[in-house]
mmCIF file of C-alpha atoms and ligand atoms in Angstrom:
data_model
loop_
_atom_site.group_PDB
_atom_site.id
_atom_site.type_symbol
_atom_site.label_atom_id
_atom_site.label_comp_id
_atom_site.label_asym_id
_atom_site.label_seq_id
_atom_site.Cartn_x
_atom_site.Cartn_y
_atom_site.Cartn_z
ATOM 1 C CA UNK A 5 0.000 0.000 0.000
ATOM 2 C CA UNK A 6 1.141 3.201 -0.732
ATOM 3 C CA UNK A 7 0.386 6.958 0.813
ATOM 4 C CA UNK A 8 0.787 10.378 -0.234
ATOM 5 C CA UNK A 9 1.144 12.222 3.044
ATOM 6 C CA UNK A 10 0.687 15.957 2.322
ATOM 7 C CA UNK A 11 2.009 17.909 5.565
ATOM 8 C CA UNK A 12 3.430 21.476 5.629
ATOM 9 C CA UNK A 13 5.084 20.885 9.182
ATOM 10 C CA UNK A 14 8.254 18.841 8.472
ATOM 11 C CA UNK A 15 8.648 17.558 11.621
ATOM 12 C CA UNK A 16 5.239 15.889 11.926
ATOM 13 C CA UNK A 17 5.428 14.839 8.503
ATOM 14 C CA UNK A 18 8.553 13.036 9.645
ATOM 15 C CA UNK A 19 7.252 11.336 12.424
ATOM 16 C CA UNK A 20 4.450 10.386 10.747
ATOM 17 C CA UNK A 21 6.284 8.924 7.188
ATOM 18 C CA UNK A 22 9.033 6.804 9.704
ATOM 19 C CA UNK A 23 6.135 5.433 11.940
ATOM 20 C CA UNK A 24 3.823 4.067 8.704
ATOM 21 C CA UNK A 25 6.679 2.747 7.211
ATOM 22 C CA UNK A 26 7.088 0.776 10.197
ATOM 23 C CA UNK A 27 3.696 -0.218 9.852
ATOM 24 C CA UNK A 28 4.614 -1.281 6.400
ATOM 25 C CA UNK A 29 3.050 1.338 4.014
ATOM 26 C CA UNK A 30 5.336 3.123 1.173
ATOM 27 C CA UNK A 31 5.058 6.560 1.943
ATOM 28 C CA UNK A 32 5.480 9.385 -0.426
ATOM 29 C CA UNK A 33 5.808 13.263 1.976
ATOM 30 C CA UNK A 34 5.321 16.673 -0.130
ATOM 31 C CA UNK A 35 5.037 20.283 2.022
ATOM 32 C CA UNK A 36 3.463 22.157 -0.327
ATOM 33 C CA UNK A 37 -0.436 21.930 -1.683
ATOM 34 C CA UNK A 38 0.444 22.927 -5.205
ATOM 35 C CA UNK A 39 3.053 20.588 -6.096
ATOM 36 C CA UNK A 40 0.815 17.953 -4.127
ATOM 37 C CA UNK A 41 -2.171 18.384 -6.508
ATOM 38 C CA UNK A 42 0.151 18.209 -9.407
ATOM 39 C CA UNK A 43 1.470 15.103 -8.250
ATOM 40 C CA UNK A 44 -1.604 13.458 -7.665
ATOM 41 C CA UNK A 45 -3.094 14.192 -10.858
ATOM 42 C CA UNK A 46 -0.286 12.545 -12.733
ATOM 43 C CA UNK A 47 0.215 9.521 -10.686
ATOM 44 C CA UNK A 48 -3.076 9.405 -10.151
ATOM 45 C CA UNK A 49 -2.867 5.272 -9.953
ATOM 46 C CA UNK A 50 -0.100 5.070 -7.971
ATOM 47 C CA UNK A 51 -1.677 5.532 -4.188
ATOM 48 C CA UNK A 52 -4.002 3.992 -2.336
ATOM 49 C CA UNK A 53 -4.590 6.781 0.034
ATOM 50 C CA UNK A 54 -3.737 10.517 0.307
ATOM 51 C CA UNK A 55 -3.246 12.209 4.008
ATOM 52 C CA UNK A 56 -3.952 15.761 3.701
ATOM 53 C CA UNK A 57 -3.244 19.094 5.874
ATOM 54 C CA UNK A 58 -6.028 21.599 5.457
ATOM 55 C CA UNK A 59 -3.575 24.353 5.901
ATOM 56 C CA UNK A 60 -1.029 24.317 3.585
ATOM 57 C CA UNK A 61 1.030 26.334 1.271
ATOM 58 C CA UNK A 62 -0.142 26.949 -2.468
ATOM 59 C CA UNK A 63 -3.427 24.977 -2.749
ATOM 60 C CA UNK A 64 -5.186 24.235 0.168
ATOM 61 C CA UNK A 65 -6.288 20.886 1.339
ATOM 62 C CA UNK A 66 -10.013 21.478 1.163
ATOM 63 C CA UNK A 67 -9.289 22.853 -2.432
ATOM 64 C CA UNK A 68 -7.101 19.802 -2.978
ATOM 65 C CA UNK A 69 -9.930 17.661 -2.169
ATOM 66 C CA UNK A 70 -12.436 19.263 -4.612
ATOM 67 C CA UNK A 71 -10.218 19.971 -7.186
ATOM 68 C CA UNK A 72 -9.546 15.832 -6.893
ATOM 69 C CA UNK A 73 -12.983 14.482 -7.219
ATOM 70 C CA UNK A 74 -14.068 17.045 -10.064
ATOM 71 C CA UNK A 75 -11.457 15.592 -11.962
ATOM 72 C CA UNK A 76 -12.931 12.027 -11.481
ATOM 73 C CA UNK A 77 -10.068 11.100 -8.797
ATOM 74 C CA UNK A 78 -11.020 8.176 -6.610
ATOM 75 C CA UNK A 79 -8.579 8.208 -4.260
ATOM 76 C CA UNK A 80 -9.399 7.822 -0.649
ATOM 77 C CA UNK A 81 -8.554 11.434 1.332
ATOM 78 C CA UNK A 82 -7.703 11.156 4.914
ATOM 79 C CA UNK A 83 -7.675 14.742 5.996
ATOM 80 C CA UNK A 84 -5.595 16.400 8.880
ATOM 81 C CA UNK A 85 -6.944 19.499 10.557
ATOM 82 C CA UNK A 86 -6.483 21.707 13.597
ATOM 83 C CA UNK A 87 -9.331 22.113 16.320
ATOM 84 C CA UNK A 88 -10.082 25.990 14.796
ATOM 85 C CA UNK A 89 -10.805 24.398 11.568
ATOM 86 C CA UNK A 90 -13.588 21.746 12.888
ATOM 87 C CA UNK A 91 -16.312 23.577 11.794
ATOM 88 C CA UNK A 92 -15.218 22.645 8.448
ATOM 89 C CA UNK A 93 -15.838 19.164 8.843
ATOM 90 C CA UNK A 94 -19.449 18.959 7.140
ATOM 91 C CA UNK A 95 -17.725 21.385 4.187
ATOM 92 C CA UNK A 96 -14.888 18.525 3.861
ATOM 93 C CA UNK A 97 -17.096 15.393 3.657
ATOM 94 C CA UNK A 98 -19.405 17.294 1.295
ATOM 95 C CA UNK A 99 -15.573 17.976 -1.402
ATOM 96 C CA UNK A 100 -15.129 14.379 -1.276
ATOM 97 C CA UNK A 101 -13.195 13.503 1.928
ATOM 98 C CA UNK A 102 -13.421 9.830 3.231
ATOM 99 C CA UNK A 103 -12.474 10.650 7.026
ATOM 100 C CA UNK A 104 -10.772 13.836 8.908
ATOM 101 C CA UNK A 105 -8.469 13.476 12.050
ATOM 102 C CA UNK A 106 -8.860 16.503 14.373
ATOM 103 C CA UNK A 107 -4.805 17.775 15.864
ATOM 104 C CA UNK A 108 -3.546 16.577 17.635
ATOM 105 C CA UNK A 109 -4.238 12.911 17.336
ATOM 106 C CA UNK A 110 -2.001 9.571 18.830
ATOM 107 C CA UNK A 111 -0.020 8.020 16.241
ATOM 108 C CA UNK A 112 -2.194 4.361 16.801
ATOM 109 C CA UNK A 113 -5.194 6.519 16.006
ATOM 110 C CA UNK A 114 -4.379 7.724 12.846
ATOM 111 C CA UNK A 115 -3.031 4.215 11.895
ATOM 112 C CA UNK A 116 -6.240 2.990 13.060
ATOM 113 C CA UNK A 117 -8.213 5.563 10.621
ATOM 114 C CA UNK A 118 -5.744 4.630 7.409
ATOM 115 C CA UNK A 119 -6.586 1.089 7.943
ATOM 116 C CA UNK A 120 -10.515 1.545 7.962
ATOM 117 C CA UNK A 121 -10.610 3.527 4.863
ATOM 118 C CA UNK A 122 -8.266 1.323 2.993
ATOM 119 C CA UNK A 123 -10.024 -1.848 4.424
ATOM 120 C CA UNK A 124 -13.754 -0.591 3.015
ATOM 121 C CA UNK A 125 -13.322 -1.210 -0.539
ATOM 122 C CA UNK A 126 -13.589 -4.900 0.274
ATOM 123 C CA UNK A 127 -16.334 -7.070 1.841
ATOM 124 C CA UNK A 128 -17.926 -4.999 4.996
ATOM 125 C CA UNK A 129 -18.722 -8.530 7.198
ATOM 126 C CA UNK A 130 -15.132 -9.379 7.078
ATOM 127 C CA UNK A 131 -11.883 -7.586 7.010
ATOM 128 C CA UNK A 132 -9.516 -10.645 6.829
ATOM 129 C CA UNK A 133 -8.677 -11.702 3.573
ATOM 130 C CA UNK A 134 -9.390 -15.445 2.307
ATOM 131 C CA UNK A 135 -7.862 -16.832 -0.596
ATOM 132 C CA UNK A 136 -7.817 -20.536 -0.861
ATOM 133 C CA UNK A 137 -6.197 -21.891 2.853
ATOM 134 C CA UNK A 138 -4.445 -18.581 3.296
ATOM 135 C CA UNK A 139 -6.042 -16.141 5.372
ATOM 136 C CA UNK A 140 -4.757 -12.284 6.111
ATOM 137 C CA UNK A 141 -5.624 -10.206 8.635
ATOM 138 C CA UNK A 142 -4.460 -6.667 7.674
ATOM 139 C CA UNK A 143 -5.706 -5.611 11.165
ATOM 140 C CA UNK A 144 -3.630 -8.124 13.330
ATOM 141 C CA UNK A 145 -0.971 -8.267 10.700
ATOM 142 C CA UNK A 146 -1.317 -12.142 10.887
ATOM 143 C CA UNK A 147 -0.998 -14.609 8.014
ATOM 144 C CA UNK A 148 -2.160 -18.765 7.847
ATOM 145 C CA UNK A 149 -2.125 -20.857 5.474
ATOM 146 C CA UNK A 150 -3.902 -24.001 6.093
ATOM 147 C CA UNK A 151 -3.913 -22.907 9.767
ATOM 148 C CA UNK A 152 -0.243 -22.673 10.372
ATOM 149 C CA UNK A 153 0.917 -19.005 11.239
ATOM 150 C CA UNK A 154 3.185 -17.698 8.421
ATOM 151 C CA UNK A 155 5.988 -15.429 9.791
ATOM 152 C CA UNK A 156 6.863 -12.822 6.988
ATOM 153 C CA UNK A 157 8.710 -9.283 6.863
ATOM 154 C CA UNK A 158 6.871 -6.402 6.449
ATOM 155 C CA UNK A 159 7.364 -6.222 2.365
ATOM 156 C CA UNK A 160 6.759 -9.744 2.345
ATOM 157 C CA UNK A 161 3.450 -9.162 4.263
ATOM 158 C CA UNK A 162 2.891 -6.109 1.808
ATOM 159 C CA UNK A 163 3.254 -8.096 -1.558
ATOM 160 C CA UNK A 164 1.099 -11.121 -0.296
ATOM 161 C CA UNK A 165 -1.552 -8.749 0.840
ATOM 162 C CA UNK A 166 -1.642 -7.693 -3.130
ATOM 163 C CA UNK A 167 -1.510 -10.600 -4.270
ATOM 164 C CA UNK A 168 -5.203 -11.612 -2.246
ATOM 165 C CA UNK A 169 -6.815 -8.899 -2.989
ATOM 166 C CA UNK A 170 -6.094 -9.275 -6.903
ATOM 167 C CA UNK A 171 -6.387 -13.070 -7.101
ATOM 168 C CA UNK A 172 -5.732 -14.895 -10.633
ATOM 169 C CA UNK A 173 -4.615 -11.075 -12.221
ATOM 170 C CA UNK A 174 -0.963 -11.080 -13.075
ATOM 171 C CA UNK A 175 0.511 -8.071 -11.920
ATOM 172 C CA UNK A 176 3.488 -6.576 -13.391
ATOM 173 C CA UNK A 177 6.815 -5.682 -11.469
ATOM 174 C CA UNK A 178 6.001 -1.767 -11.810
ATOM 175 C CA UNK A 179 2.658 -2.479 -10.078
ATOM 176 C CA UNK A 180 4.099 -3.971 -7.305
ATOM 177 C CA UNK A 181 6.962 -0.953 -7.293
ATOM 178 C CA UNK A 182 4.590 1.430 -7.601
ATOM 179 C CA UNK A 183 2.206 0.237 -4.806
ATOM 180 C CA UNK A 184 4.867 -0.995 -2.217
ATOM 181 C CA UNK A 185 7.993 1.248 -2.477
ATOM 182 C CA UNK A 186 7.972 4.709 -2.331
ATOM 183 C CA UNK A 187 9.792 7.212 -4.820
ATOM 184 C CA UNK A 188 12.968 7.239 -2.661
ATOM 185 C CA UNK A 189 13.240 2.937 -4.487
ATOM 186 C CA UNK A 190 16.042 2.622 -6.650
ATOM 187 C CA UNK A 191 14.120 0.480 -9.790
ATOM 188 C CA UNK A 192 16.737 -1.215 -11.165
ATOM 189 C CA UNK A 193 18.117 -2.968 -8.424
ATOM 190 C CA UNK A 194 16.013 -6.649 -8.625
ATOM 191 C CA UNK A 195 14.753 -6.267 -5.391
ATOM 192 C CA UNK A 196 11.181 -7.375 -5.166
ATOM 193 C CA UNK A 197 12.357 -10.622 -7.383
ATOM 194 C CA UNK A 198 13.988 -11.176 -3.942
ATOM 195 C CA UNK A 199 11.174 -10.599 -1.792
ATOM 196 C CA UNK A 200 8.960 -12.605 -3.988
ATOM 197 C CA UNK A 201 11.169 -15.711 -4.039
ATOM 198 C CA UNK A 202 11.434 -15.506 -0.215
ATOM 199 C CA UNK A 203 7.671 -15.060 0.289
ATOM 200 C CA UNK A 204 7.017 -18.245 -2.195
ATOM 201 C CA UNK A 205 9.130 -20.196 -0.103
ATOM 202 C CA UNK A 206 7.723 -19.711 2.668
ATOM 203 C CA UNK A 207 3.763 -19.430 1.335
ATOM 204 C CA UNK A 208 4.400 -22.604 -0.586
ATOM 205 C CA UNK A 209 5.631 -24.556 2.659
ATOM 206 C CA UNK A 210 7.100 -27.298 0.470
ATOM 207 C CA UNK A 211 4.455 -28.082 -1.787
ATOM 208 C CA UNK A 212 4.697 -27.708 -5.496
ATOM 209 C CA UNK A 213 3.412 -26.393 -8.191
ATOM 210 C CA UNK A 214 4.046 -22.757 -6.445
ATOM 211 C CA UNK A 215 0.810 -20.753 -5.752
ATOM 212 C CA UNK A 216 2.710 -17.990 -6.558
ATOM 213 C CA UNK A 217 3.470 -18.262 -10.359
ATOM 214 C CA UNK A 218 5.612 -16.416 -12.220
ATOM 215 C CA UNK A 219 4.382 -15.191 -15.861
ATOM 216 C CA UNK A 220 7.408 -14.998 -18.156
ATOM 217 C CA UNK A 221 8.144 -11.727 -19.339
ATOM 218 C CA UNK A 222 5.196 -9.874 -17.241
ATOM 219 C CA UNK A 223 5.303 -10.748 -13.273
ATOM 220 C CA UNK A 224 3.242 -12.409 -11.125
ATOM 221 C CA UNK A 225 0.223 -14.124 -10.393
ATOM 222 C CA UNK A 226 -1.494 -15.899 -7.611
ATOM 223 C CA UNK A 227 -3.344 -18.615 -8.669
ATOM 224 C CA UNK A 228 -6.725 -19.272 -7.087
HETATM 225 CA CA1 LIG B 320 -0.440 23.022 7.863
#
């Protein structure tokens, strides 16, 4: 999964980038509202979620926000704003917003809020994902595959979650680049070859034909 965190105050955008990379996420940081809105509307495919200040330099988040869904931009907006600006709420859910966080907030809140609105896209009854005998929970960051707990890294975790929530599509290398690394990844290193291998071996426990194929030429699919 990868965020577009759009933060004016560097050191909170800090803090917040290094603790959701922890948590696993790629995270793209820009400081000013302008060259945010720019970026979003050329990579328009390349996040799954955009974190948004309402006060920022150049454009302002609320604009941000309109300016996005005019243009047909489906992104999910997580907006940021102070206490003063909470009467703005209604006017932010009405330009498109998904959910606003009111400053200051805890760190296990926000990750809380990111998870929700990334998790609603898919069925509402259950957030774990179930793909054959593996089963995901992106809440509990647990994996099983035919009930036996799967211990993988964070990246590996990342990629498999893909994987289940695309089942049978084959997904290229620059999908998985683009949705797990963020624009600090050097591309032609053959790093997520290496990440996939590992996370075959130990999805595959032994057992062949891999789940996890490889389509020559193309990248990846999991076949379900
Ligand atoms: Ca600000």
């Amino acid at each position: 999964m990868r965020l577009l965190l759009v933060e004016d105050e560097d050191r909170l955008a800090d803090i917040l980038a290094e603790g959701l990379r922890h948590k696993g996420y790629a995270v793209d940081t820009i400081n000013d509202g302008t060259k945010a809105y720019t970026r979003i509307s050329l990579h328009r495919n390349d996040y799954d979620l955009v974190i948004l200040d309402l006060m920022l330099p150049g454009m302002s988040g609320l604009d941000i926000c309109r300016q996005m869904r005019a243009e047909g931009i489906t992104i999910p907006i997580l907006v940021l704003t102070a206490r003063n600006e909470e009467e703005q709420k209604v006017n932010l859910l009405l330009a498109g917003a998904d959910d606003y966080l009111v400053k200051p907030f805890s760190f296990e809140e926000l990750a809380a809020r990111i998870q929700a609105i990334l998790r609603r896209p898919i069925e509402s009854v259950s957030t774990v994902l179930r793909v054959l005998d593996i089963e995901l929970d992106p809440a509990e960051h647990t994996v099983n595959r035919d009930g036996v707990p799967l211990t993988l890294t964070l990246k590996e975790f990342g990629l498999l979650e893909y994987f289940l929530r695309h089942p049978n599509e084959v997904i290229n290398r620059e999908d998985l680049i683009v949705h797990l690394w963020d624009f600090n990844y050097e591309s032609f290193s053959n790093v997520v070859d290496v990440h996939i291998k590992n996370l075959r071996r130990k999805l595959d426990m032994g057992s062949k034909p891999s789940i996890l194929e490889t389509v020559r030429g193309i990248g990846y699919r999991l076949r379900a």
